[in-house]
mmCIF file of C-alpha atoms and ligand atoms in Angstrom:
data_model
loop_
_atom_site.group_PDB
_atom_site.id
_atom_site.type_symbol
_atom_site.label_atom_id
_atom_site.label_comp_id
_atom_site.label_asym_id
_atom_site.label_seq_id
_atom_site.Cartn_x
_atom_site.Cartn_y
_atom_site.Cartn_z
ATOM 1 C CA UNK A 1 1.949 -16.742 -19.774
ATOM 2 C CA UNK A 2 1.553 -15.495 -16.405
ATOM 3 C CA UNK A 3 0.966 -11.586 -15.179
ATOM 4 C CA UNK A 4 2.615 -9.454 -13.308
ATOM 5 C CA UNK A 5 0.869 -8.423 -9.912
ATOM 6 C CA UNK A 6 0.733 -5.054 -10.939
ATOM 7 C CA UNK A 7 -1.293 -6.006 -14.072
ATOM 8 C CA UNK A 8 -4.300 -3.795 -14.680
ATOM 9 C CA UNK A 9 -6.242 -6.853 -16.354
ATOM 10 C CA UNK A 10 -4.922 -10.030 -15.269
ATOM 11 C CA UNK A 11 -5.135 -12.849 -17.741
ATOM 12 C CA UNK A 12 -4.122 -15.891 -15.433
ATOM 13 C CA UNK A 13 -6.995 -18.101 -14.732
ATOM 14 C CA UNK A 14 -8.237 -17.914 -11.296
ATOM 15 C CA UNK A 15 -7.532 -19.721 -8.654
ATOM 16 C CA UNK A 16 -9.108 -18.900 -5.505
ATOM 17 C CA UNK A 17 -7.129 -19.003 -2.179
ATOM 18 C CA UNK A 18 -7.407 -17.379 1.258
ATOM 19 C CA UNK A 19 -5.261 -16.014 3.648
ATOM 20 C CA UNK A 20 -5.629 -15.185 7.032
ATOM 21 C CA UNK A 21 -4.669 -12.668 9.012
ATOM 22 C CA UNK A 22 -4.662 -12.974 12.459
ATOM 23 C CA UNK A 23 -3.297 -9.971 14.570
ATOM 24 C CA UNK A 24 -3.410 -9.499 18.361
ATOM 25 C CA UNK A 25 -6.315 -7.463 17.684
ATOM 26 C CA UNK A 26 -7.554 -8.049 14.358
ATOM 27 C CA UNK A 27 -8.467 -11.497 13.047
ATOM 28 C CA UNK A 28 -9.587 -11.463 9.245
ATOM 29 C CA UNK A 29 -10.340 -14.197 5.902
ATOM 30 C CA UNK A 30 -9.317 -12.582 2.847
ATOM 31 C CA UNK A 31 -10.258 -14.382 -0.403
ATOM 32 C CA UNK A 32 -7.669 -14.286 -3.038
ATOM 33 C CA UNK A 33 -6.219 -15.354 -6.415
ATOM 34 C CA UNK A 34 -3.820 -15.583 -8.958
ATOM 35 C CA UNK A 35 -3.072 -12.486 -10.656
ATOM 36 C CA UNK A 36 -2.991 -10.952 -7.484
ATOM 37 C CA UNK A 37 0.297 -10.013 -5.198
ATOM 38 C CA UNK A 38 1.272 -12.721 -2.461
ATOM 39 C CA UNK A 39 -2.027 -15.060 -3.159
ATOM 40 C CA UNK A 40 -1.341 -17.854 -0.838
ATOM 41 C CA UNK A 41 0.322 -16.231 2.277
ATOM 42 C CA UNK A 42 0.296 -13.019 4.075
ATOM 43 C CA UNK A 43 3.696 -11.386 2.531
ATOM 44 C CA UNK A 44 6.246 -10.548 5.644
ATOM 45 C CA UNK A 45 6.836 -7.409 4.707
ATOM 46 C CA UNK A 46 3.009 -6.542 4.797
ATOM 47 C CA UNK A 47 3.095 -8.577 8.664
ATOM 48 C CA UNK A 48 5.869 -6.084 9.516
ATOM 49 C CA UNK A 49 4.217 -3.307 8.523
ATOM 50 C CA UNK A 50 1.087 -4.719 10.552
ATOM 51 C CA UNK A 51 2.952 -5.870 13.530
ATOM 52 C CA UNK A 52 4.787 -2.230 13.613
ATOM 53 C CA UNK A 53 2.410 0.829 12.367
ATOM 54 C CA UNK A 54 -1.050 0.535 11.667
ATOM 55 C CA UNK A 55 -2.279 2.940 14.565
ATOM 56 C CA UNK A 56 -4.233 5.200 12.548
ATOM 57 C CA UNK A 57 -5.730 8.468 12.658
ATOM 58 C CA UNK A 58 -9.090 7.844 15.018
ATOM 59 C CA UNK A 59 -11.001 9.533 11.536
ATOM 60 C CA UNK A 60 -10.442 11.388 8.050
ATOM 61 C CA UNK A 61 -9.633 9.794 4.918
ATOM 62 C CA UNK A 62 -6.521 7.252 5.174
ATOM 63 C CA UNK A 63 -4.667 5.677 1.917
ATOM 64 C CA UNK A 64 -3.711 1.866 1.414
ATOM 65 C CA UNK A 65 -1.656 2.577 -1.896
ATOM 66 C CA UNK A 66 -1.409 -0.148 -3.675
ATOM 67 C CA UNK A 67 -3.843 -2.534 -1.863
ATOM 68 C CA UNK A 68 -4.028 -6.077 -3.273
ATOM 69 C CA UNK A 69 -6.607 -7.942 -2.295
ATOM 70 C CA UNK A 70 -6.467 -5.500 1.152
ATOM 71 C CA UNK A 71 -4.837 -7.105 4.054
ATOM 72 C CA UNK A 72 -3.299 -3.426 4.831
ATOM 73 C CA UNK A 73 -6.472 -1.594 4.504
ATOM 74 C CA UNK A 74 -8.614 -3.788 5.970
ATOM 75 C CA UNK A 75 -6.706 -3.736 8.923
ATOM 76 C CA UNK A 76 -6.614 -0.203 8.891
ATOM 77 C CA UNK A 77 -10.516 0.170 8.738
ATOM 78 C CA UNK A 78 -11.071 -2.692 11.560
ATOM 79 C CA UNK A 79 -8.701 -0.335 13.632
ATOM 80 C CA UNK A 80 -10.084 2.929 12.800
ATOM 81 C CA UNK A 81 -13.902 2.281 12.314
ATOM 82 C CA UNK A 82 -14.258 6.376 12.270
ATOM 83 C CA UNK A 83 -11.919 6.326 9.471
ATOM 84 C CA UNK A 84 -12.151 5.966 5.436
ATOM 85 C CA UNK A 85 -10.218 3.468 4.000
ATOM 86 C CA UNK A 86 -9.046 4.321 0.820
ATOM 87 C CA UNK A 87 -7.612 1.082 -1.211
ATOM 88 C CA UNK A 88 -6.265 2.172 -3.895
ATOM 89 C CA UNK A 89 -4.729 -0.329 -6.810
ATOM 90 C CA UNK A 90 -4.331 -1.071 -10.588
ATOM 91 C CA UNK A 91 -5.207 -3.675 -10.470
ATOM 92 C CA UNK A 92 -8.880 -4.595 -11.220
ATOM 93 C CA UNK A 93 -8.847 -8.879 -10.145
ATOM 94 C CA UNK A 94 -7.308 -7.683 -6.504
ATOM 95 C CA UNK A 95 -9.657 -4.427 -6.217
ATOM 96 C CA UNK A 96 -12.607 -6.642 -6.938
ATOM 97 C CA UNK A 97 -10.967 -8.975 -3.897
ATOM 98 C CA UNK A 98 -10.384 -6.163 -1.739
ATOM 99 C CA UNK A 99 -13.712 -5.009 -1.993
ATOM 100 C CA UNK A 100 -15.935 -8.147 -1.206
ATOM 101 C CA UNK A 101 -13.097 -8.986 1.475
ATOM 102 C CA UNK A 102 -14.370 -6.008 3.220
ATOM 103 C CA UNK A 103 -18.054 -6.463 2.638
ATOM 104 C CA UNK A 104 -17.349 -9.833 3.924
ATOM 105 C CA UNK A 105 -15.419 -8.796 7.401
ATOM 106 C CA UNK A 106 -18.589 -5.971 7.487
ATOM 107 C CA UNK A 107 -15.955 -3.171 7.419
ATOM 108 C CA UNK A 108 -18.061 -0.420 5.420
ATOM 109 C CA UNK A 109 -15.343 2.046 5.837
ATOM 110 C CA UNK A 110 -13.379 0.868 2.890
ATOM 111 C CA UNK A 111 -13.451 2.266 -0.676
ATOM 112 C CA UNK A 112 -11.826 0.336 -3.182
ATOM 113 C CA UNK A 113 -10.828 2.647 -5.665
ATOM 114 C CA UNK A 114 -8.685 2.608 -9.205
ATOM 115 C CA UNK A 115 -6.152 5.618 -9.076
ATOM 116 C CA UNK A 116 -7.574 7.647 -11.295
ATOM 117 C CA UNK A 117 -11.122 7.406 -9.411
ATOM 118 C CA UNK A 118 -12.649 10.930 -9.214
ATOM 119 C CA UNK A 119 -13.907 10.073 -5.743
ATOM 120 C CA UNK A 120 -10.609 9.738 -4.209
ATOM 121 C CA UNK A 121 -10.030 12.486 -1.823
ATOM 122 C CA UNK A 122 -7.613 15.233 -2.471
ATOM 123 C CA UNK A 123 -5.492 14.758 1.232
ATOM 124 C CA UNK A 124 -5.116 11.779 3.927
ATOM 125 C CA UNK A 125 -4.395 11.673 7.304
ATOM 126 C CA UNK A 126 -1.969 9.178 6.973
ATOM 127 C CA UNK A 127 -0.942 6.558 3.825
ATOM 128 C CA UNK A 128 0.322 3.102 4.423
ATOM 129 C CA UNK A 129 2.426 1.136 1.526
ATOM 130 C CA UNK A 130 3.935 -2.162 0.751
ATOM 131 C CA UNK A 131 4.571 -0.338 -2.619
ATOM 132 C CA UNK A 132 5.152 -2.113 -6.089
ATOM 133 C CA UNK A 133 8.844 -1.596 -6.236
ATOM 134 C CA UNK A 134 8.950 -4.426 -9.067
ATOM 135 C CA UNK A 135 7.307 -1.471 -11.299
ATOM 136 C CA UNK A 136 11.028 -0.165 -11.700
ATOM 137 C CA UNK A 137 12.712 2.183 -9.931
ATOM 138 C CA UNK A 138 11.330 5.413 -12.314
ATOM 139 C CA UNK A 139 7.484 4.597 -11.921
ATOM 140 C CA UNK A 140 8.317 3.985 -7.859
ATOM 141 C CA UNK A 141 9.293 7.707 -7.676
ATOM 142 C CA UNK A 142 6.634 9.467 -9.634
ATOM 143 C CA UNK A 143 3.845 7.223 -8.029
ATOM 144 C CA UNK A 144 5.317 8.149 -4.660
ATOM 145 C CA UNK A 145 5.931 11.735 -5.864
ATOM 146 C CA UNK A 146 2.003 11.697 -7.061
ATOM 147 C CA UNK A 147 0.936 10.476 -3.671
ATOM 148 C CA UNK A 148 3.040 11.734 -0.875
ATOM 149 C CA UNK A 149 2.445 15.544 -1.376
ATOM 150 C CA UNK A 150 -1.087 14.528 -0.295
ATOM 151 C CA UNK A 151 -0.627 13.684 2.957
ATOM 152 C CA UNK A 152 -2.418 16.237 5.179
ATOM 153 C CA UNK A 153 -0.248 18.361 7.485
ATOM 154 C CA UNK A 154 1.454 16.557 10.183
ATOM 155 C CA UNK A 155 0.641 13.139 9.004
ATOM 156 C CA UNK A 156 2.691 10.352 7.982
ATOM 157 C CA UNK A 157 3.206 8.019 5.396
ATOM 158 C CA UNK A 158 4.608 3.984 5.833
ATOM 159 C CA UNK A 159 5.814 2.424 3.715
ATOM 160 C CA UNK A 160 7.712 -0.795 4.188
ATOM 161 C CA UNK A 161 10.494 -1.902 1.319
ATOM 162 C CA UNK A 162 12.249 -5.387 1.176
ATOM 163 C CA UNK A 163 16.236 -4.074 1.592
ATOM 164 C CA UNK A 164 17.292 -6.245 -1.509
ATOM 165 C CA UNK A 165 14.616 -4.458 -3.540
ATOM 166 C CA UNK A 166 16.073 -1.053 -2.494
ATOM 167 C CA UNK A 167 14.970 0.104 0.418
ATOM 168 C CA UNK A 168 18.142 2.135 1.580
ATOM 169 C CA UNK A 169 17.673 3.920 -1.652
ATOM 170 C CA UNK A 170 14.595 4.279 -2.021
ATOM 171 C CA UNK A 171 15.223 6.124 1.842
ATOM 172 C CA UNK A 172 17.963 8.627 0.471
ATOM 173 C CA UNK A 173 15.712 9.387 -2.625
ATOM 174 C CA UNK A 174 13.085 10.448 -0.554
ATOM 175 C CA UNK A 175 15.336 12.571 1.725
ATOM 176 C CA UNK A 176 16.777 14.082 -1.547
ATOM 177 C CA UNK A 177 13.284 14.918 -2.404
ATOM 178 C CA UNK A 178 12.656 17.082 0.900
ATOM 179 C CA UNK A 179 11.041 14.403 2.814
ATOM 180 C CA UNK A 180 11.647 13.555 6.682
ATOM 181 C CA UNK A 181 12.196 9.786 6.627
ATOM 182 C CA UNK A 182 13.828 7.203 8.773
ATOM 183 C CA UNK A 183 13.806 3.788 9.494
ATOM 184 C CA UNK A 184 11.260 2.493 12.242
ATOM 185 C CA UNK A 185 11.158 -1.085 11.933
ATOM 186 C CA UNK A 186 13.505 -3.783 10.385
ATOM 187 C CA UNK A 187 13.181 -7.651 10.213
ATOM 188 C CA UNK A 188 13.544 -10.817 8.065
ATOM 189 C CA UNK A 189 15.243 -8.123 5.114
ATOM 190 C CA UNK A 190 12.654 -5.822 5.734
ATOM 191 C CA UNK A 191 12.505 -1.913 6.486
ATOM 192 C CA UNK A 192 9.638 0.168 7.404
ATOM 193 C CA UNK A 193 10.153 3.720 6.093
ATOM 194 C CA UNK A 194 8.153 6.467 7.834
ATOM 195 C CA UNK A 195 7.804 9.736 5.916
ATOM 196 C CA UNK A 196 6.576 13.019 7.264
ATOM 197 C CA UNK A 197 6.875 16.647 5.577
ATOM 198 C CA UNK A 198 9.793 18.654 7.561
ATOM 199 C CA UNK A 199 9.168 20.440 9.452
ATOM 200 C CA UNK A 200 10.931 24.078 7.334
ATOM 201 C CA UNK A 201 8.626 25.026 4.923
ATOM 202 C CA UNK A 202 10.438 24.713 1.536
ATOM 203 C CA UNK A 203 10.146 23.258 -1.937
ATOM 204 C CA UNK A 204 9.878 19.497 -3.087
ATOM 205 C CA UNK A 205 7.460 17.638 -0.836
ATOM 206 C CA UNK A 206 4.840 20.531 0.038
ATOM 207 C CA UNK A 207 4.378 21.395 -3.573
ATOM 208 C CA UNK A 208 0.926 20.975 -5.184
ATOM 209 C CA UNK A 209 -0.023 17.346 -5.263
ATOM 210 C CA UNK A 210 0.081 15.996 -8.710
ATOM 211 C CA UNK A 211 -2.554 13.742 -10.489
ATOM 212 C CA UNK A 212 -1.954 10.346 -9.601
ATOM 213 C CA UNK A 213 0.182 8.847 -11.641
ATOM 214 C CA UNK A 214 -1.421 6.643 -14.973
ATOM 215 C CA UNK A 215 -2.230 2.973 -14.163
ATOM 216 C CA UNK A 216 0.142 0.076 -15.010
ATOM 217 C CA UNK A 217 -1.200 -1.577 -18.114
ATOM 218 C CA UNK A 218 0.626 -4.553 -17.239
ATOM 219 C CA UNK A 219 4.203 -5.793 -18.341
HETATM 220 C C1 LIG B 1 3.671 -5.223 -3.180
HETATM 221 S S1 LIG B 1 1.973 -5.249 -3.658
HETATM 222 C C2 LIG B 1 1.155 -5.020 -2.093
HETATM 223 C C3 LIG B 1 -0.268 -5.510 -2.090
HETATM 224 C C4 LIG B 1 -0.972 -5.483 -0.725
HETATM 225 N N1 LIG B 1 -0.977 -4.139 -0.161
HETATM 226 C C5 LIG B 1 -0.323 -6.441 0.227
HETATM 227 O O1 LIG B 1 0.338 -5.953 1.147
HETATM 228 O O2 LIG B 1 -0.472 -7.653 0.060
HETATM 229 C C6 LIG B 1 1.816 -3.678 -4.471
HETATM 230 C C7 LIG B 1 0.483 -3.384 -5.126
HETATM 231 O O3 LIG B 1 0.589 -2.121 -5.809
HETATM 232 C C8 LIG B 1 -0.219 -2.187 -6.967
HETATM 233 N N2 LIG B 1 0.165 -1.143 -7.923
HETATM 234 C C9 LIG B 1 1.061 -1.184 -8.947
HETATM 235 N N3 LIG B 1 1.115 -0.020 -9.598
HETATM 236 C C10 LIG B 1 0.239 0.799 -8.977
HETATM 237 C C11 LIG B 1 -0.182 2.149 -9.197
HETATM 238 N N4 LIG B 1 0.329 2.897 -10.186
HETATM 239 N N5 LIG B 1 -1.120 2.678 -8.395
HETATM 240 C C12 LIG B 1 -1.664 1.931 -7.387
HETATM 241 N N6 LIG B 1 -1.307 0.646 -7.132
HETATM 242 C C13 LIG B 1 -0.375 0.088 -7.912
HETATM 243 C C14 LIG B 1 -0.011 -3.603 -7.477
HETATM 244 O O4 LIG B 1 -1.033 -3.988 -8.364
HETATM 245 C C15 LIG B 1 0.020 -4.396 -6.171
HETATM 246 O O5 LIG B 1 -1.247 -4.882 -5.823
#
């Protein structure tokens, strides 16, 4: 029986792959493996949100939520070298990837991190997503309701959200919530959300950040 990606112990037997990234400024070998999200090729969604918003903060702490084997964060670290890269993920087969693909690419800005990890900072200057919408719609909203209220103040999060998983809703959701969102990229199905605090103070999205919320234990 095969796992889901978001498994917090896979059980699949491994087999190794890599995937490469190669960006107009960034070129990078990532090791994967089954168990893991998108093992054998660089998801488009993930490209889009590569190709369209990964200019981060110069420094600070920045979030990849949800991380994989860390083609986002990665990415993010090669492009902010001032910056901490938090990866974040439930998963402990593509943590353990993420991690020695960033000792392996010599990016020692990254932190590969569980979500519960008492290390994690308590704000970022920015959080990037290709979120685990196949987690069901309720766990989307209180992972993104755990995470979002820690975005420091005038930074953003991106998230981008295949449009037959639910992206359009997943948009109004977060505007019923408070957020600022709107739609900065689309191709190939895909939609990259950006999400900012408004700009009123008010309730909903600058409450008190939550705990994260409790890791998938699998199916
Ligand atoms: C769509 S995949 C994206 C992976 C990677 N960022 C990429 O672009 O290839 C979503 C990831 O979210 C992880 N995930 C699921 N539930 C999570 C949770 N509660 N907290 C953090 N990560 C979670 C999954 O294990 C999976 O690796």
């Amino acid at each position: 029986m095969s796992d889901h990606y978001f498994t917090a112990r896979p059980k699949t037997a491994h087999r190794p792959g890599q995937v490469h990234v190669l960006l107009p400024d960034v070129h990078l070998e990532l090791d994967t493996d089954a168990g893991v999200f998108s093992p054998s090729r660089l998801d488009t969604g993930t490209r889009l949100l590569l190709d369209v918003d990964t200019k981060p903060a110069a420094g600070g702490d920045l979030l990849d939520l949800g991380c994989g084997y860390g083609p986002i964060a990665l990415v993010l670290a090669a492009r902010a070298p001032a910056a901490t890269v938090w990866a974040v993920d439930v998963n402990e087969r593509a943590l353990g990837l993420c991690a020695r693909n960033a000792d392996r690419a010599g990016l020692a800005n990254v932190r590969c991190a569980a979500p519960g990890d008492p290390a994690l900072p308590a704000s970022y200057a920015g959080i990037w997503s290709n979120p685990p919408i196949r987690i069901g719609k309720q766990a989307l909203h209180a992972l993104l309701g755990s995470w979002l209220p820690r975005l420091s103040p005038g930074a953003a999060a991106t998230a981008v959200v295949q449009r037959h998983l639910g992206s359009d809703s997943l948009q109004r959701w977060l505007a019923e919530q408070g957020w600022d969102v709107g739609r900065i990229a689309s191709r190939a199905g895909y939609r990259v959300l950006r999400v900012t605090r408004p700009d009123a103070p008010g309730p909903g999205p600058s409450g008190p950040a939550g705990p994260p919320a409790a890791p998938e234990a699998g199916s």
